[in-house]
Coordinates of C-alpha atoms in Angstrom, one line a residue:
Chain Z
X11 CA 248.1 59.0 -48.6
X12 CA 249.2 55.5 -49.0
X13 CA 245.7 53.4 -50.6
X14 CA 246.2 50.8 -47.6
X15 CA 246.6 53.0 -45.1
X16 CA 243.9 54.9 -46.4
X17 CA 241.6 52.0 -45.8
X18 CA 243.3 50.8 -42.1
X19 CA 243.0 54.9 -40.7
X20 CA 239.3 56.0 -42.3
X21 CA 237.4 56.2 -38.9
X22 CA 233.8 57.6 -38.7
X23 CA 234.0 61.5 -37.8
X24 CA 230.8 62.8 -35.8
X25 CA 232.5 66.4 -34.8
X26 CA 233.9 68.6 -37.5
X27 CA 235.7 72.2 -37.9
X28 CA 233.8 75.1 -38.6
X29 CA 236.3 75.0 -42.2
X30 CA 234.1 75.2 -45.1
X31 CA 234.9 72.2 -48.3
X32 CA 235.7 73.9 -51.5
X33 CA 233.9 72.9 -54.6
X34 CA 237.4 71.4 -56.0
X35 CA 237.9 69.0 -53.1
X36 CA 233.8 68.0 -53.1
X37 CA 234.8 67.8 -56.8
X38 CA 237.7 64.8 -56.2
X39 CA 235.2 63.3 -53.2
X40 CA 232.2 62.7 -55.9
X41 CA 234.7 62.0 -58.5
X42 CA 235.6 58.8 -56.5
X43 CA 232.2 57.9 -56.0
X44 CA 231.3 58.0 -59.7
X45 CA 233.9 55.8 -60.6
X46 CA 232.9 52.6 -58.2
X47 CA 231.4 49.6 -60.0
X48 CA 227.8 49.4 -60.6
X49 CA 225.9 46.3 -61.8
X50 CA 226.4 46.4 -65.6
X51 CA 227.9 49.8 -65.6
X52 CA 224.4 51.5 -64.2
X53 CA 225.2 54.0 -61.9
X54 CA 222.1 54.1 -60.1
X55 CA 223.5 56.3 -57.6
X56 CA 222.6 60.3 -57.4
X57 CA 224.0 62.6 -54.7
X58 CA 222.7 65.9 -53.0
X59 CA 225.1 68.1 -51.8
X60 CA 223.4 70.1 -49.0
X61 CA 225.3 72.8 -47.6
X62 CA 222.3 75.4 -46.9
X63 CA 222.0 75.6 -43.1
X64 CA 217.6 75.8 -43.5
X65 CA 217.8 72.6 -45.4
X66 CA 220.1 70.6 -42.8
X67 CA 218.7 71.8 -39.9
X68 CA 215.0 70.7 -41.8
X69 CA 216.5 66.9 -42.7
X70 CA 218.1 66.9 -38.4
X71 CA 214.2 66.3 -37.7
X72 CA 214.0 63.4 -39.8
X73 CA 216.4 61.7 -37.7
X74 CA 214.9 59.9 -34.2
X75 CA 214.7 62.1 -31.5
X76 CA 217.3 60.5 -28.9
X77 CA 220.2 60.2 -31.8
X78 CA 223.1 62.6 -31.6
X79 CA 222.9 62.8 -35.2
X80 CA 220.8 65.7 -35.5
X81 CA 223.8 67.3 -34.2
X82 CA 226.3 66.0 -36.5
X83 CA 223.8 66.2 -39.6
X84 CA 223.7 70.5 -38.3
X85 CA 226.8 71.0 -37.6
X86 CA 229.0 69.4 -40.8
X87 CA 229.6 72.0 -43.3
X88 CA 228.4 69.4 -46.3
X89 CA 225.6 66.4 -45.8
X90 CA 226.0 64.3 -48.4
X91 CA 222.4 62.7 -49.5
X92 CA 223.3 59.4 -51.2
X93 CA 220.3 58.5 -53.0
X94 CA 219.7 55.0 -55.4
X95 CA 217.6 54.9 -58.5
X96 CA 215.9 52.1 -58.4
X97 CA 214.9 49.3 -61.1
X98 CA 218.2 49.3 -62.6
X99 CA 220.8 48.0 -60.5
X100 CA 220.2 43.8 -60.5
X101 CA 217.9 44.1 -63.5
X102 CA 217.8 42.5 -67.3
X103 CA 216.0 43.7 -69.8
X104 CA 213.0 45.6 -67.1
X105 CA 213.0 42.9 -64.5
X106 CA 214.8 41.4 -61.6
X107 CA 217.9 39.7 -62.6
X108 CA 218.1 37.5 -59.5
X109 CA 216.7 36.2 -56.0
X110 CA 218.4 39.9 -54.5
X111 CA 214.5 41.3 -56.3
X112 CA 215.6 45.5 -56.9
X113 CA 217.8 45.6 -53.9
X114 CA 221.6 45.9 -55.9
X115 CA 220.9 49.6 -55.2
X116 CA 221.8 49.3 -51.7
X117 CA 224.8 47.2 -52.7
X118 CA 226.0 50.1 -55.3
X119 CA 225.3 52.3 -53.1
X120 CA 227.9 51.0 -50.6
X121 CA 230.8 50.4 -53.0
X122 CA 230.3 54.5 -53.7
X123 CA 229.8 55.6 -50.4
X124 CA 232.7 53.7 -49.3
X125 CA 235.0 55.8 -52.5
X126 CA 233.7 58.5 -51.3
X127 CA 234.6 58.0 -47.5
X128 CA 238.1 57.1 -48.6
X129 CA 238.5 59.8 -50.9
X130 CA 237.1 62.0 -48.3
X131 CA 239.8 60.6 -45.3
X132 CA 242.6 61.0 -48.2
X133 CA 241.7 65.2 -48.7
X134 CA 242.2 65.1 -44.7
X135 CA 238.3 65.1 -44.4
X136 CA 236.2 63.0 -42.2
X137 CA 232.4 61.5 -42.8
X138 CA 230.4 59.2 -41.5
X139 CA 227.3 57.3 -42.9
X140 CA 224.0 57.6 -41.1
X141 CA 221.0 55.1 -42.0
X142 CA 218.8 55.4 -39.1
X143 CA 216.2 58.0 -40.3
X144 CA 212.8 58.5 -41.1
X145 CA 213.9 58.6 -45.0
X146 CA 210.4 59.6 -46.1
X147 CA 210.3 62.5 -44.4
X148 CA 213.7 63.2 -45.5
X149 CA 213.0 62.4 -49.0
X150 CA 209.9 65.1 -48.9
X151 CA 212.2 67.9 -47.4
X152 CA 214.5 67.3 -50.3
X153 CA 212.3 67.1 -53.3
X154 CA 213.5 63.1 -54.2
X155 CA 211.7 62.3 -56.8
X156 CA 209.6 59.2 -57.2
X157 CA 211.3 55.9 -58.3
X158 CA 214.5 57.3 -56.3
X159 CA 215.1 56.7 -52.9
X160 CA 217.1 58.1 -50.2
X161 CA 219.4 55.3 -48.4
X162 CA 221.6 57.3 -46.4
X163 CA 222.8 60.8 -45.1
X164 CA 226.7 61.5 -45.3
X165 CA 228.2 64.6 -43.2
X166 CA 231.3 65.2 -44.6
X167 CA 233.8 68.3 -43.3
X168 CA 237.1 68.7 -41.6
X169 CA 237.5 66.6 -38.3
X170 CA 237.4 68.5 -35.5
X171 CA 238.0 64.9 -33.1
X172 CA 238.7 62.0 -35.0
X173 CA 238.5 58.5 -32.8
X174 CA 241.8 57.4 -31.8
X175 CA 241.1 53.7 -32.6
X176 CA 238.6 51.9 -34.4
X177 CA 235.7 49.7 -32.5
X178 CA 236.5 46.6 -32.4
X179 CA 236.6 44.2 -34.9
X180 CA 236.0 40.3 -35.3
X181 CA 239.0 38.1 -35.6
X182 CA 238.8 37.0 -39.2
X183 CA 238.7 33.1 -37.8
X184 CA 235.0 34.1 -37.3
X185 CA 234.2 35.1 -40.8
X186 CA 237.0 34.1 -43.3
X187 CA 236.9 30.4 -44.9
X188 CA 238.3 28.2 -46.9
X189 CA 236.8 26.7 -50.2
X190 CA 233.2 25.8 -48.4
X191 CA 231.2 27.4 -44.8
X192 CA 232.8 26.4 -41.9
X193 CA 236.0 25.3 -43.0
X194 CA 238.4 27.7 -41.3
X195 CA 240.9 29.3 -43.0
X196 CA 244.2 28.4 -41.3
X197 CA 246.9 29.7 -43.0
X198 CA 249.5 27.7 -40.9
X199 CA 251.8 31.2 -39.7
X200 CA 249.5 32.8 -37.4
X201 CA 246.7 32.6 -35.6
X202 CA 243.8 34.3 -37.2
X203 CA 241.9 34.4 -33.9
X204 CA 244.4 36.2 -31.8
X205 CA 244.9 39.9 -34.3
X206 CA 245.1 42.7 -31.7
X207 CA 242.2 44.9 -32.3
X208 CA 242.8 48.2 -33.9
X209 CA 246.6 47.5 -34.8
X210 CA 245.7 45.3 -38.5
X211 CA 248.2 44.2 -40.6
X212 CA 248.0 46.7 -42.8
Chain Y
X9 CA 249.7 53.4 -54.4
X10 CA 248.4 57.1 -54.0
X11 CA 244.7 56.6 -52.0
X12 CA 243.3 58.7 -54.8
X13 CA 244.9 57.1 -57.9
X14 CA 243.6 53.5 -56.2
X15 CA 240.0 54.8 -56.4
X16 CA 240.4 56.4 -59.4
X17 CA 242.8 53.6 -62.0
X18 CA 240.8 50.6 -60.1
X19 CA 239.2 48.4 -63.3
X20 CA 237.2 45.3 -63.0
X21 CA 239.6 42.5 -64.4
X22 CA 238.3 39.3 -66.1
X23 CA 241.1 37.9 -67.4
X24 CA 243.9 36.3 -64.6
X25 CA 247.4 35.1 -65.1
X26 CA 248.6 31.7 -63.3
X27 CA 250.5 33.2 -60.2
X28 CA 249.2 32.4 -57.5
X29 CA 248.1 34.5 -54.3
X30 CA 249.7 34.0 -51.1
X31 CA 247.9 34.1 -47.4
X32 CA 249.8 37.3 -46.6
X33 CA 248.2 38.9 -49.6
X34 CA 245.0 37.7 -48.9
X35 CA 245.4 38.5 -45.5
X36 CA 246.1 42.4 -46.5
X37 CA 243.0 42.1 -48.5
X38 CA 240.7 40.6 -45.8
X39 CA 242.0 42.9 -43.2
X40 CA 240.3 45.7 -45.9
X41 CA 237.2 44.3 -45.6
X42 CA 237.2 43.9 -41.8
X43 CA 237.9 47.2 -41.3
X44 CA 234.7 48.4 -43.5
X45 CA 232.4 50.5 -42.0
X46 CA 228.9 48.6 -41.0
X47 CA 225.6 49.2 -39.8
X48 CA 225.9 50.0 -36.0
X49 CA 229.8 47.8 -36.4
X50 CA 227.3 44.8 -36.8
X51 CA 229.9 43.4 -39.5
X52 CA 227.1 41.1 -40.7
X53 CA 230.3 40.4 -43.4
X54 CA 231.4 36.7 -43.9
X55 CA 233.5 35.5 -46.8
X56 CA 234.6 32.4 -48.3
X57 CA 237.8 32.0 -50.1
X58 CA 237.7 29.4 -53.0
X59 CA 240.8 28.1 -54.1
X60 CA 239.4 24.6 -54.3
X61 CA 239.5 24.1 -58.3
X62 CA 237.1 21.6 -58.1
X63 CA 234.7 23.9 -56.2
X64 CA 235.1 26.7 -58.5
X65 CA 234.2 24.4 -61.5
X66 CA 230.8 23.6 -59.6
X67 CA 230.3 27.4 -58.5
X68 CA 230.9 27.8 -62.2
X69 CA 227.5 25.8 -63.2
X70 CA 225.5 28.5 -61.3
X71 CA 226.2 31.3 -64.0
X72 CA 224.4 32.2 -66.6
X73 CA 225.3 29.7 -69.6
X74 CA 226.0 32.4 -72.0
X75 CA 228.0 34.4 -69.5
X76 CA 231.6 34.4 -69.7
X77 CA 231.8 34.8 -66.0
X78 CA 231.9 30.8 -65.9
X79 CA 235.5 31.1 -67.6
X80 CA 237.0 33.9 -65.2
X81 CA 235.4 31.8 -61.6
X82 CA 237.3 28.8 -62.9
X83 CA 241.0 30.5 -64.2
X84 CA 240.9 32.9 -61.2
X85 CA 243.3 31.7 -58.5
X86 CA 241.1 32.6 -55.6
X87 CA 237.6 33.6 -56.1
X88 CA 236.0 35.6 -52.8
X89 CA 232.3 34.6 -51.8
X90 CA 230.7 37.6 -50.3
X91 CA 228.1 36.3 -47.8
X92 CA 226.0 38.4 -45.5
X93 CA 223.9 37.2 -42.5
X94 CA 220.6 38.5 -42.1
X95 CA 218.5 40.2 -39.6
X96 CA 222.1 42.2 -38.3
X97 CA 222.1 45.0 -40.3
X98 CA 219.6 48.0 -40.2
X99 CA 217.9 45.8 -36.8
X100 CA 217.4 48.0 -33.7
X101 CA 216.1 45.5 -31.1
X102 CA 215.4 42.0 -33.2
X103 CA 213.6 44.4 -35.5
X104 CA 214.3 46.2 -38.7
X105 CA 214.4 50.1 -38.1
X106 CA 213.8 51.7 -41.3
X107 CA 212.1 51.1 -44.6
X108 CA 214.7 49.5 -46.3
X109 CA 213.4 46.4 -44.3
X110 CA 216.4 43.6 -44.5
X111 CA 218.4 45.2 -46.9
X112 CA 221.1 46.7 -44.8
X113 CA 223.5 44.1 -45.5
X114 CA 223.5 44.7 -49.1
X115 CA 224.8 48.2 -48.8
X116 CA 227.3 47.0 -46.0
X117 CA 228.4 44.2 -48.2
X118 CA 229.2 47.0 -51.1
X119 CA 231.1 49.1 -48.2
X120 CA 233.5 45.9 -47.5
X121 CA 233.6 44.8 -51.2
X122 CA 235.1 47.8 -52.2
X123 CA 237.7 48.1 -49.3
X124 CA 238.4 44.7 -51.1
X125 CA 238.6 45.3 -54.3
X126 CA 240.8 48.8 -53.7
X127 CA 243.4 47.0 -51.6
X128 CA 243.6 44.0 -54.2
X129 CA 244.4 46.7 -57.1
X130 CA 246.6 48.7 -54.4
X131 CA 248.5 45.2 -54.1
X132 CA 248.7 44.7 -57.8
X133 CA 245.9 42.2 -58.0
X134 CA 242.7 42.7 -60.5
X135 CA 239.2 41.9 -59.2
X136 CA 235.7 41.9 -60.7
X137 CA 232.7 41.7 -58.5
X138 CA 229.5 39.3 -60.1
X139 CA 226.3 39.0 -59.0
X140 CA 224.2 37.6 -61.8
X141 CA 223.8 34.2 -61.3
X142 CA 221.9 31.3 -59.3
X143 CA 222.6 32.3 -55.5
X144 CA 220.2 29.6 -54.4
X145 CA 222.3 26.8 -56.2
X146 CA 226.0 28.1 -55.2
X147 CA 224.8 28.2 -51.8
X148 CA 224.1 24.8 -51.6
X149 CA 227.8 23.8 -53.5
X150 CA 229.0 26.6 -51.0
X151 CA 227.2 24.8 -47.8
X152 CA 226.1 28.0 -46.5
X153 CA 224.1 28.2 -43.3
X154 CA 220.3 29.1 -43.1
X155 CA 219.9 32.9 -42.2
X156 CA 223.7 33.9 -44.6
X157 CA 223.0 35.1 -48.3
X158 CA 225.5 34.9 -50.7
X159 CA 225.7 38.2 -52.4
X160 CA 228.4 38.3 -55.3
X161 CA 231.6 36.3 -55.8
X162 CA 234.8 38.3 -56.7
X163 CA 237.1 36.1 -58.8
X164 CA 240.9 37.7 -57.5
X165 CA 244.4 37.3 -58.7
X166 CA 246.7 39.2 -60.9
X167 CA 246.1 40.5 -63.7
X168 CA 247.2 39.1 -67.4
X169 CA 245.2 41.7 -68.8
X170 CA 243.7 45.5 -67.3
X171 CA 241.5 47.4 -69.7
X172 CA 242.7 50.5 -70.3
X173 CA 240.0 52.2 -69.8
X174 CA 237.3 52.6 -67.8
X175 CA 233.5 52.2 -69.2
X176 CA 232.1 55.4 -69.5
X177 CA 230.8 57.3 -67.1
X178 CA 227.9 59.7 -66.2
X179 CA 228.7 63.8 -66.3
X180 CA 228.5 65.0 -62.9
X181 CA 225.6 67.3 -64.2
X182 CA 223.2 64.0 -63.9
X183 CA 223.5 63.2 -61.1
X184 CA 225.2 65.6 -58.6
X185 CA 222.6 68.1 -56.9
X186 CA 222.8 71.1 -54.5
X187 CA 220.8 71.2 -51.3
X188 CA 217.3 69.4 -53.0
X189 CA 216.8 67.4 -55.9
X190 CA 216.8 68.6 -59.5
X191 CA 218.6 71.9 -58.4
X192 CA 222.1 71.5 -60.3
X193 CA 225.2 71.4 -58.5
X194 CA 227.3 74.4 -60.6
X195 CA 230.7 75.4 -59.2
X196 CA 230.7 78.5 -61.4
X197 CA 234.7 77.6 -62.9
X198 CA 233.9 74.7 -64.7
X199 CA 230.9 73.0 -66.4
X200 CA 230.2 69.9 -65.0
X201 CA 228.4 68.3 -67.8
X202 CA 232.2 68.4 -69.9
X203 CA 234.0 66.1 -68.2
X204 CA 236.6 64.0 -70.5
X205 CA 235.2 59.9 -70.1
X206 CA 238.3 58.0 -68.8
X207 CA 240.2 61.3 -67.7
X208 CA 238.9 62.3 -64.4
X209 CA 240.2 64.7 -62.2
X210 CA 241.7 62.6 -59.4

């Protein structure tokens, strides 16, 4: 699959196929996440791969009660637990590098989640990235060790429904400037404000 | 460009050639970004694109003295400041909904960064993402409004020079775990902990 199109057709699967992931495809999908960036080369980031049916159905009660993730989380043949190390990512020499304190993690983790999501959409699997969870709970049921914590869940499988468009996106006029904040980027040919939703340039 | 071999041959590139990048480009690039994932689609997202040579020279000041970062912000042709407004992401309500408190837009950040930094290589542009350096200070040369954080800045054009490889990597064995933490991940046809640096199955 084309790397743009990759990026303009990755929607966020909640319903998958009962089609199990072989270890060569989860192979490529953590391949990709190992080789995001990472502040200074640190690759804080650490992944559990839970397939066993006990352990899923144990992290579905760490999510709230009224979310239909406890569904997905069951039902996805791999969840993905993206976990950060932490007091590495933003640091120099054992302390804080910057005014962001020991919160890079987060930001690593993204740039690998979002390999792995593309990676994932390019095998002809679908994921989607939960955060909304009671991540202690979650991090007792899965043995995280201390100094590591658990930032988000991942169910990964083969889509059984895929959304047909994205949700909506801002028009860039209302996030993209030029040179300082709030100076617009006009770039004279088109109207940044009028991009019909779900049908980028891509 | 294949999806995969985007992920998988994307460097960070420090060193820019003259040619300049046009709005259609950068509009390809953007879009990428926009179409990021985000916390609840709260796109908390905002970016500047600096072109001004005079304000990259002042964003320059704000690096470390000794870092050579201040060379590649001034000779890249456009350099991306990746700003995130708070109290968006990880907020249920007007109030943060899980222990990672208001740090939510870091990890969404690292989502649209890399969507950004894949499409730039996927268009034949080099990027490098940089976050050490005095946020408080190019905020102020940025004009950025109270309740936005500047996160990195992403000098961006093409490249006069791509490493050839990539900085070494962890084995999967390190950091790649099945169903809880600190039980290895073993496929049974291949030992995880060999993997060839720079040669990744993609």
């Amino acid at each position: 699959m084309d790397a743009l199109e990759c990026i303009m057709s990755r929607r966020s699967v909640r319903k998958f196929s009962d089609r199990e992931v072989d270890n060569e495809t989860l192979r490529k999908i953590v391949e990709a996440a190992r080789f995001a960036p990472s502040w200074a080369n640190t690759q804080c980031w650490e992944f559990i791969l839970v397939k066993d049916p006990a352990v899923k159905e144990q992290l579905s009660t760490a999510m709230p009660e009224v979310n239909q993730a406890r569904k997905v989380l069951v039902e996805a043949p791999v969840v993905v637990a993206m976990l950060g190390r932490r007091g590495l990512s933003g640091f120099y020499q054992g302390a804080a590098a910057t005014d962001k304190d020991d919160t890079w993690y987060m930001y690593d983790l993204g740039l690998a989640a979002q390999n792995m999501s593309l990676a994932a959409h390019a095998l002809g699997l679908g994921s989607v990235i939960l955060g909304l969870f009671d991540a202690a709970k979650a991090e007792r049921i899965l043995d995280v060790s201390a100094g590591v914590s658990l930032v988000a869940l991942m169910p990964l499988g083969y889509p059984e429904k895929t959304p047909a468009s994205a949700p909506p996106r801002k028009p860039l006029c209302e996030f993209i400037f030029l040179n300082t904040y709030e100076s617009p980027w006009a770039t004279g040919d088109q109207d940044l404000c009028f991009i019909e939703e779900g049908n980028p340039v891509g």
